[in-house]
mmCIF file of C-alpha atoms in Angstrom:
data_model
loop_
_atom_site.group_PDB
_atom_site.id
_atom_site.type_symbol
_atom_site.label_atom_id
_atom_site.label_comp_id
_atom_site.label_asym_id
_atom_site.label_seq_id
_atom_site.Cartn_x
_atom_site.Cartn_y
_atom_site.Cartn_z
ATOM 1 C CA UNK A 857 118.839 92.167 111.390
ATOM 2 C CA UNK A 858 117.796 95.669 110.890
ATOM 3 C CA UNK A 859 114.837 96.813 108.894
ATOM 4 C CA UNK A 860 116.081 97.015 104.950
ATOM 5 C CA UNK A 861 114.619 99.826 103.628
ATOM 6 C CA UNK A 862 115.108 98.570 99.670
ATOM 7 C CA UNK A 863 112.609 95.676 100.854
ATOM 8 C CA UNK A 864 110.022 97.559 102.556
ATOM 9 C CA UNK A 865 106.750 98.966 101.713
ATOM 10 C CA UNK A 866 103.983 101.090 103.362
ATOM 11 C CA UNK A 867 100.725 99.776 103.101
ATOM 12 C CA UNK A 868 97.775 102.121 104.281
ATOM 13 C CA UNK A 869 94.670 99.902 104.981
ATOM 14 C CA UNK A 870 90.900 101.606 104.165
ATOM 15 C CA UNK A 871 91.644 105.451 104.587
ATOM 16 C CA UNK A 872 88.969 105.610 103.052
ATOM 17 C CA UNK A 873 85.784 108.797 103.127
ATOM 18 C CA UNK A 874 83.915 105.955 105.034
ATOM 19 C CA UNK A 875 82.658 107.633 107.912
ATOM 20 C CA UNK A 876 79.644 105.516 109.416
ATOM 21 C CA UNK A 877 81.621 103.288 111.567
ATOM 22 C CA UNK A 878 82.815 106.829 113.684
ATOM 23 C CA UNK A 879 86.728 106.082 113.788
ATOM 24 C CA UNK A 880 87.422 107.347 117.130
ATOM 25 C CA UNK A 881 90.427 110.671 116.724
ATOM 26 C CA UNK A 882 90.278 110.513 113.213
ATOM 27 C CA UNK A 883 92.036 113.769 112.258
ATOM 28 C CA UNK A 884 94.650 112.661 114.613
ATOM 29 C CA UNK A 885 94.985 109.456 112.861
ATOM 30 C CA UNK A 886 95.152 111.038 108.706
ATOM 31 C CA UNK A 887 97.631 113.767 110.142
ATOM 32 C CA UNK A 888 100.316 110.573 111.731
ATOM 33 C CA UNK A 889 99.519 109.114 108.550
ATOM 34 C CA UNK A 890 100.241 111.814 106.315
ATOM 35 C CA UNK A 891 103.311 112.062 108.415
ATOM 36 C CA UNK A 892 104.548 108.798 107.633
ATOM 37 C CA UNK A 893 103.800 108.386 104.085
ATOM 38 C CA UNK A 894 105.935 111.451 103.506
ATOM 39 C CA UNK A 895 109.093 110.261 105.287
ATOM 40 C CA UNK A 896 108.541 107.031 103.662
ATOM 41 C CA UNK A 897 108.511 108.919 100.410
ATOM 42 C CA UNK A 898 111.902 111.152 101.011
ATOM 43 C CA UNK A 899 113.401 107.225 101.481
ATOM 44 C CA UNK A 900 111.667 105.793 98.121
ATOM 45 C CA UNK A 901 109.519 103.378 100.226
ATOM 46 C CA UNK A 902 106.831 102.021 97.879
ATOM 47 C CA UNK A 903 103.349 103.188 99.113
ATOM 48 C CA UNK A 904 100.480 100.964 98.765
ATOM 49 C CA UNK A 905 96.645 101.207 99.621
ATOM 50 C CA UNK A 906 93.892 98.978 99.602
ATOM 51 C CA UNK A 907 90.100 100.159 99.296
ATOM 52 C CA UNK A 908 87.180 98.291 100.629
ATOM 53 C CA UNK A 909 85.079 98.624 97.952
ATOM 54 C CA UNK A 910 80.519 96.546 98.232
ATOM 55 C CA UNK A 911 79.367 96.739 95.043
ATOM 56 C CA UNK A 912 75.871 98.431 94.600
ATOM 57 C CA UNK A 913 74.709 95.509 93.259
ATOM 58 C CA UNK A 914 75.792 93.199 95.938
ATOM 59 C CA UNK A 915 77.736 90.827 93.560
ATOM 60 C CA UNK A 916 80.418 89.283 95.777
ATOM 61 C CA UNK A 917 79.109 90.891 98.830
ATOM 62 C CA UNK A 918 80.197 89.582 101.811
ATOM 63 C CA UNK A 919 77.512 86.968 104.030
ATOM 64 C CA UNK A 920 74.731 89.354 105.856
ATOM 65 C CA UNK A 921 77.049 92.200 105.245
ATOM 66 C CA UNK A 922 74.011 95.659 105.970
ATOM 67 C CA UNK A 923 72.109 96.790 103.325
ATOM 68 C CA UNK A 924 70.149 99.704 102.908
ATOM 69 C CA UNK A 925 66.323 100.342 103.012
ATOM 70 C CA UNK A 926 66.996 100.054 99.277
ATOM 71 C CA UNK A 927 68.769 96.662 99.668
ATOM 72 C CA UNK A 928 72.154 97.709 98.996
ATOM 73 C CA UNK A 929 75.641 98.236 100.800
ATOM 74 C CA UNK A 930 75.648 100.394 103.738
ATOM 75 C CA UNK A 931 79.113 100.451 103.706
ATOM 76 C CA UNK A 932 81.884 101.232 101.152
ATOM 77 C CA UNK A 933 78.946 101.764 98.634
ATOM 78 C CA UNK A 934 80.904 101.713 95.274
ATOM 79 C CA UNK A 935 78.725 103.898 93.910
ATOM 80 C CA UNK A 936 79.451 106.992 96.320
ATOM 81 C CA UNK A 937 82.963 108.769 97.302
ATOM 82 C CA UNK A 938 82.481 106.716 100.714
ATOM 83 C CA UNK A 939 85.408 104.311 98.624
ATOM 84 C CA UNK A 940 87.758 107.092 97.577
ATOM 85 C CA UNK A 941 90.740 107.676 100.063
ATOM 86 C CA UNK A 942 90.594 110.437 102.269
ATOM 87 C CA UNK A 943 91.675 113.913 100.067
ATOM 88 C CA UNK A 944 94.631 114.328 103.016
ATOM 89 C CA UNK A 945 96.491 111.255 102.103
ATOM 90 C CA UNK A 946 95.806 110.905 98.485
ATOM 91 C CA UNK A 947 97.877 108.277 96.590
ATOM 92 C CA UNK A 948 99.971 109.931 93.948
ATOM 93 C CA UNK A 949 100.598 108.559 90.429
ATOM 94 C CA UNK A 950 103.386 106.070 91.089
ATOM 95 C CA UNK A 951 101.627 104.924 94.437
ATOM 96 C CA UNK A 952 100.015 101.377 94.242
ATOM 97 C CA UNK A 953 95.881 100.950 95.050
ATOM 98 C CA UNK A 954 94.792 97.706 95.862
ATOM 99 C CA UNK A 955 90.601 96.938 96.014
ATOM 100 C CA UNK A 956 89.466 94.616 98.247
ATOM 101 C CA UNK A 957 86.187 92.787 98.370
ATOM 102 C CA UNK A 958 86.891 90.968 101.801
ATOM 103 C CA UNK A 959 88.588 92.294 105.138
ATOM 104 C CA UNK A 960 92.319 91.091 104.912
ATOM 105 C CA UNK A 961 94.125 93.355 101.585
ATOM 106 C CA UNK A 962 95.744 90.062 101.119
ATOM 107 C CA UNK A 963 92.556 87.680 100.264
ATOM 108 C CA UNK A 964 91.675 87.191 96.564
ATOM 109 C CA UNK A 965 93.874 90.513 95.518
ATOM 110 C CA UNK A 966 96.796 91.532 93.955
ATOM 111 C CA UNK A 967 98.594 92.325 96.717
ATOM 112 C CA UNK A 968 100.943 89.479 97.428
ATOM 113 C CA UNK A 969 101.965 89.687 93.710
ATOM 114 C CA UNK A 970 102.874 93.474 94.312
ATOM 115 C CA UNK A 971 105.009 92.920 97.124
ATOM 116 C CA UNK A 972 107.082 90.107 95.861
ATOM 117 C CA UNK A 973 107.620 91.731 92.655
ATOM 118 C CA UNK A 974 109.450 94.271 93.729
ATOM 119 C CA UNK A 975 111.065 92.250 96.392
ATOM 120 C CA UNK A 976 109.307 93.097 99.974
ATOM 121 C CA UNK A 977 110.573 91.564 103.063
ATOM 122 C CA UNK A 978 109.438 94.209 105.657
ATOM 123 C CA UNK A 979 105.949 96.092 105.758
ATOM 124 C CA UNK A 980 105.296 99.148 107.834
ATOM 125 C CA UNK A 981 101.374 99.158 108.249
ATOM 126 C CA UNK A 982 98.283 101.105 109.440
ATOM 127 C CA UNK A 983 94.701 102.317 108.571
ATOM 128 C CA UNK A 984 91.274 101.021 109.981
ATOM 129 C CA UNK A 985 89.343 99.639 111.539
ATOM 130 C CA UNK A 986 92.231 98.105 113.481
ATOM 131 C CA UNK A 987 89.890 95.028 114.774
ATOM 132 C CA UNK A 988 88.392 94.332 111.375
ATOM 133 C CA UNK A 989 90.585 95.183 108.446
ATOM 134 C CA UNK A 990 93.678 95.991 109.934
ATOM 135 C CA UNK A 991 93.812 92.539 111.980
ATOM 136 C CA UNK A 992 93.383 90.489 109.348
ATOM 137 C CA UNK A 993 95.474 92.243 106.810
ATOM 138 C CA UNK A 994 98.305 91.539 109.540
ATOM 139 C CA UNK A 995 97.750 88.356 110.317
ATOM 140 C CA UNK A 996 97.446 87.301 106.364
ATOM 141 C CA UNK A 997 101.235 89.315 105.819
ATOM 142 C CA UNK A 998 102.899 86.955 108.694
ATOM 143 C CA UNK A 999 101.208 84.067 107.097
ATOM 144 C CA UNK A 1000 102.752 84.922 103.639
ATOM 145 C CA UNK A 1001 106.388 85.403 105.952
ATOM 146 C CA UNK A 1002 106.592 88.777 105.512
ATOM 147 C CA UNK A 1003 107.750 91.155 108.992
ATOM 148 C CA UNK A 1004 105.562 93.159 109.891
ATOM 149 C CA UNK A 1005 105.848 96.605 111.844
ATOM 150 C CA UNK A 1006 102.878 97.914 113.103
ATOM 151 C CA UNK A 1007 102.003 101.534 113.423
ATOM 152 C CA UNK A 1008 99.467 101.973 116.059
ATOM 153 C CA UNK A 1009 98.340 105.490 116.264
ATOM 154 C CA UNK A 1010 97.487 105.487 112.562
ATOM 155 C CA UNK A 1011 95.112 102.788 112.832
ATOM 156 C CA UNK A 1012 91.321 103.704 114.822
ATOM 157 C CA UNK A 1013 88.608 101.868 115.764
ATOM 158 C CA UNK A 1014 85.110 102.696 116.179
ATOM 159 C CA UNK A 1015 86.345 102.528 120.249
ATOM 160 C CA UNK A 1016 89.232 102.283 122.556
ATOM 161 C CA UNK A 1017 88.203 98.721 123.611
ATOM 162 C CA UNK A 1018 88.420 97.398 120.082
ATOM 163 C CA UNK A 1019 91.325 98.975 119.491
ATOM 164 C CA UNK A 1020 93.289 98.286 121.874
ATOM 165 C CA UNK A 1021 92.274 94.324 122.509
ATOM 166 C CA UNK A 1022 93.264 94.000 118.719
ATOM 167 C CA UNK A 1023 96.430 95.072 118.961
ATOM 168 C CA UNK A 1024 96.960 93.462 121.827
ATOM 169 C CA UNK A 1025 96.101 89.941 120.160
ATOM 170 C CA UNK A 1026 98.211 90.833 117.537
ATOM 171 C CA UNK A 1027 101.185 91.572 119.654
ATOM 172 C CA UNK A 1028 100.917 88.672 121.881
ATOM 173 C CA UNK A 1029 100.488 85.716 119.002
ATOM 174 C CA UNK A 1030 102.412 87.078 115.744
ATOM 175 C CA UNK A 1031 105.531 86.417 116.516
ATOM 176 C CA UNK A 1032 108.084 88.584 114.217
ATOM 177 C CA UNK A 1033 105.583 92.005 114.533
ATOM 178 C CA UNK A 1034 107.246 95.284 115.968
ATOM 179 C CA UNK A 1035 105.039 97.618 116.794
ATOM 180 C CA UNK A 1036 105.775 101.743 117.047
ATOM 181 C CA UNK A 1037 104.261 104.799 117.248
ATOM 182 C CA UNK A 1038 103.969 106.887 114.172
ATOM 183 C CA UNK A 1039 106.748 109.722 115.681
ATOM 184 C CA UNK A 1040 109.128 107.073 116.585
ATOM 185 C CA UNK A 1041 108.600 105.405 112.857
ATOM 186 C CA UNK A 1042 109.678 108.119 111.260
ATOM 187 C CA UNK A 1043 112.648 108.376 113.942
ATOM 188 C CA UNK A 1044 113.908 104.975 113.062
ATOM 189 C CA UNK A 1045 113.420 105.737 109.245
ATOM 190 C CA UNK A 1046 115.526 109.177 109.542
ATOM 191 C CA UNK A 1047 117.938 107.494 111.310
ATOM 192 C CA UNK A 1048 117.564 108.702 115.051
ATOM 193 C CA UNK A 1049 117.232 106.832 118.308
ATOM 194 C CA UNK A 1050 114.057 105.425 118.354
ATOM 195 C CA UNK A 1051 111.514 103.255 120.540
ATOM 196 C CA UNK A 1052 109.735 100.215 119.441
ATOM 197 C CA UNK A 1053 108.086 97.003 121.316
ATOM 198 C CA UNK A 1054 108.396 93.257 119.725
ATOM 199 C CA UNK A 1055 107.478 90.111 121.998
ATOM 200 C CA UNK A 1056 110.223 87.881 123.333
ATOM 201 C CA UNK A 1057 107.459 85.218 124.304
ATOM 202 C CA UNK A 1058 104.065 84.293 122.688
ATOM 203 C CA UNK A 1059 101.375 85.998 125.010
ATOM 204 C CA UNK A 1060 103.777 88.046 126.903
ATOM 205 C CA UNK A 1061 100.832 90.610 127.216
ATOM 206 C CA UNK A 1062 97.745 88.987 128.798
ATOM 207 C CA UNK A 1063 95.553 90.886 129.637
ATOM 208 C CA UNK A 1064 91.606 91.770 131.145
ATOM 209 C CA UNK A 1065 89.067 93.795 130.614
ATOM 210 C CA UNK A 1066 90.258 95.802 133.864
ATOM 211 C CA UNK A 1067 94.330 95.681 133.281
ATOM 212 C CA UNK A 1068 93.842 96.745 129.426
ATOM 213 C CA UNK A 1069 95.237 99.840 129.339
ATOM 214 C CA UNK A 1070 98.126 99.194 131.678
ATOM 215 C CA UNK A 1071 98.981 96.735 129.400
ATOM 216 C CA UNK A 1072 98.479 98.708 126.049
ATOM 217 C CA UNK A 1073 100.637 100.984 127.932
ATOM 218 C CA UNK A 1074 103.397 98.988 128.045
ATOM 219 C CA UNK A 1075 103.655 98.479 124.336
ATOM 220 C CA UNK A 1076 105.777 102.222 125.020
ATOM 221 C CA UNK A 1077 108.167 101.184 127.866
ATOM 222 C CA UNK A 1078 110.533 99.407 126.026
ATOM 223 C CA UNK A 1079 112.522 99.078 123.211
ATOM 224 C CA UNK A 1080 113.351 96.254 121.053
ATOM 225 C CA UNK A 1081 115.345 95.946 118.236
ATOM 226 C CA UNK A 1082 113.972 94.888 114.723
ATOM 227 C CA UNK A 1083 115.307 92.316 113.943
#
């Protein structure tokens, strides 16, 4: 079946002003972004972000997650802008924002709850880092049966390796996940001809450390139809 657009929602993972981790193409990725929460908008597509947010004081801090010389957060310090979301792609008032205290913006939040309540089937999802955040936040949506359609080239990792395996693994072993590119998202959302890739067969993308980017290549050869 096609893609409902009364059940869908954009969720935008950690666009956050964390900038330690060196997201490779970064501008690139914002700018796709930006692209694709405004079409979503102009279609009344609910937009939803989740911050990582490591509280100063360590409470609830994940297990030997860095600290400082002054034995605090490194990372997503909630007591700096590094947890606001980047000024480019700033939620507006009727947008959703969903903290996180873990990886996945499905464990221990609010999230789920959202989504159901205003009656979610589909998500169209991206942000960073794709091998951390990103993975898990997709894996955690097909677990809770929602479909999933991945938008690659707004998610970055801190390198192509890390990127690219992840979505790989993601392709190959969740089953229902499409997976575009932001320009061709906002095709199939405007209602033009676009491209997309879905699996027919678990693992239909194995791959090495040599054939990798053949086969993240492929991921734009075909098109499949969402189903």
């Amino acid at each position: 079946m096609a893609l409902d657009l009364t059940k869908t929602a954009l969720i935008i993972i950690d666009m956050q002003k964390e900038s330690q981790f060196g997201i490779q193409g970064v501008d690139t990725i914002v700018d796709a972004t930006s692209n694709v929460i405004a079409e979503c908008r102009k279609h009344d597509i609910p937009v939803i972000y989740t911050r990582q947010i490591n509280r100063h004081d360590n409470v609830g801090l994940s297990k030997e997650e860095p600290l400082n010389h002054n034995g605090e957060p490194v990372f997503y310090h909630s007591n700096t802008d590094a947890i606001d979301i980047i000024d480019a792609i700033q939620p507006e008032s009727q947008d959703i924002v969903i903290d996180k205290y873990r990886w996945s913006g499905f464990y221990q939040t609010d999230l789920d709850l959202m989504l159901r309540s205003m009656g979610i089937e589909h998500i169209i999802l991206g942000g960073v880092v794709t091998d951390g955040c990103v993975m898990t936040s997709v894996f955690d949506a097909y677990f809770r049966d929602y479909q999933v359609n991945l938008v690659k080239d707004i998610c970055g990792a801190s390198n192509e390796g890390a990127h690219m395996s992840s979505i790989l693994t993601m392709a190959n072993w969740i089953y229902n996940l499409a997976i575009f590119d932001a320009s061709e998202m906002i095709k199939y959302l405007s209602g033009q001809a676009y491209t997309s890739w879905q699996a027919s067969y678990p693992d239909q993308l194995p791959f090495t450390p040599e054939t990798m980017r053949d086969v993240f290549a492929r991921l734009n050869q075909h098109t499949q139809p969402l189903y």
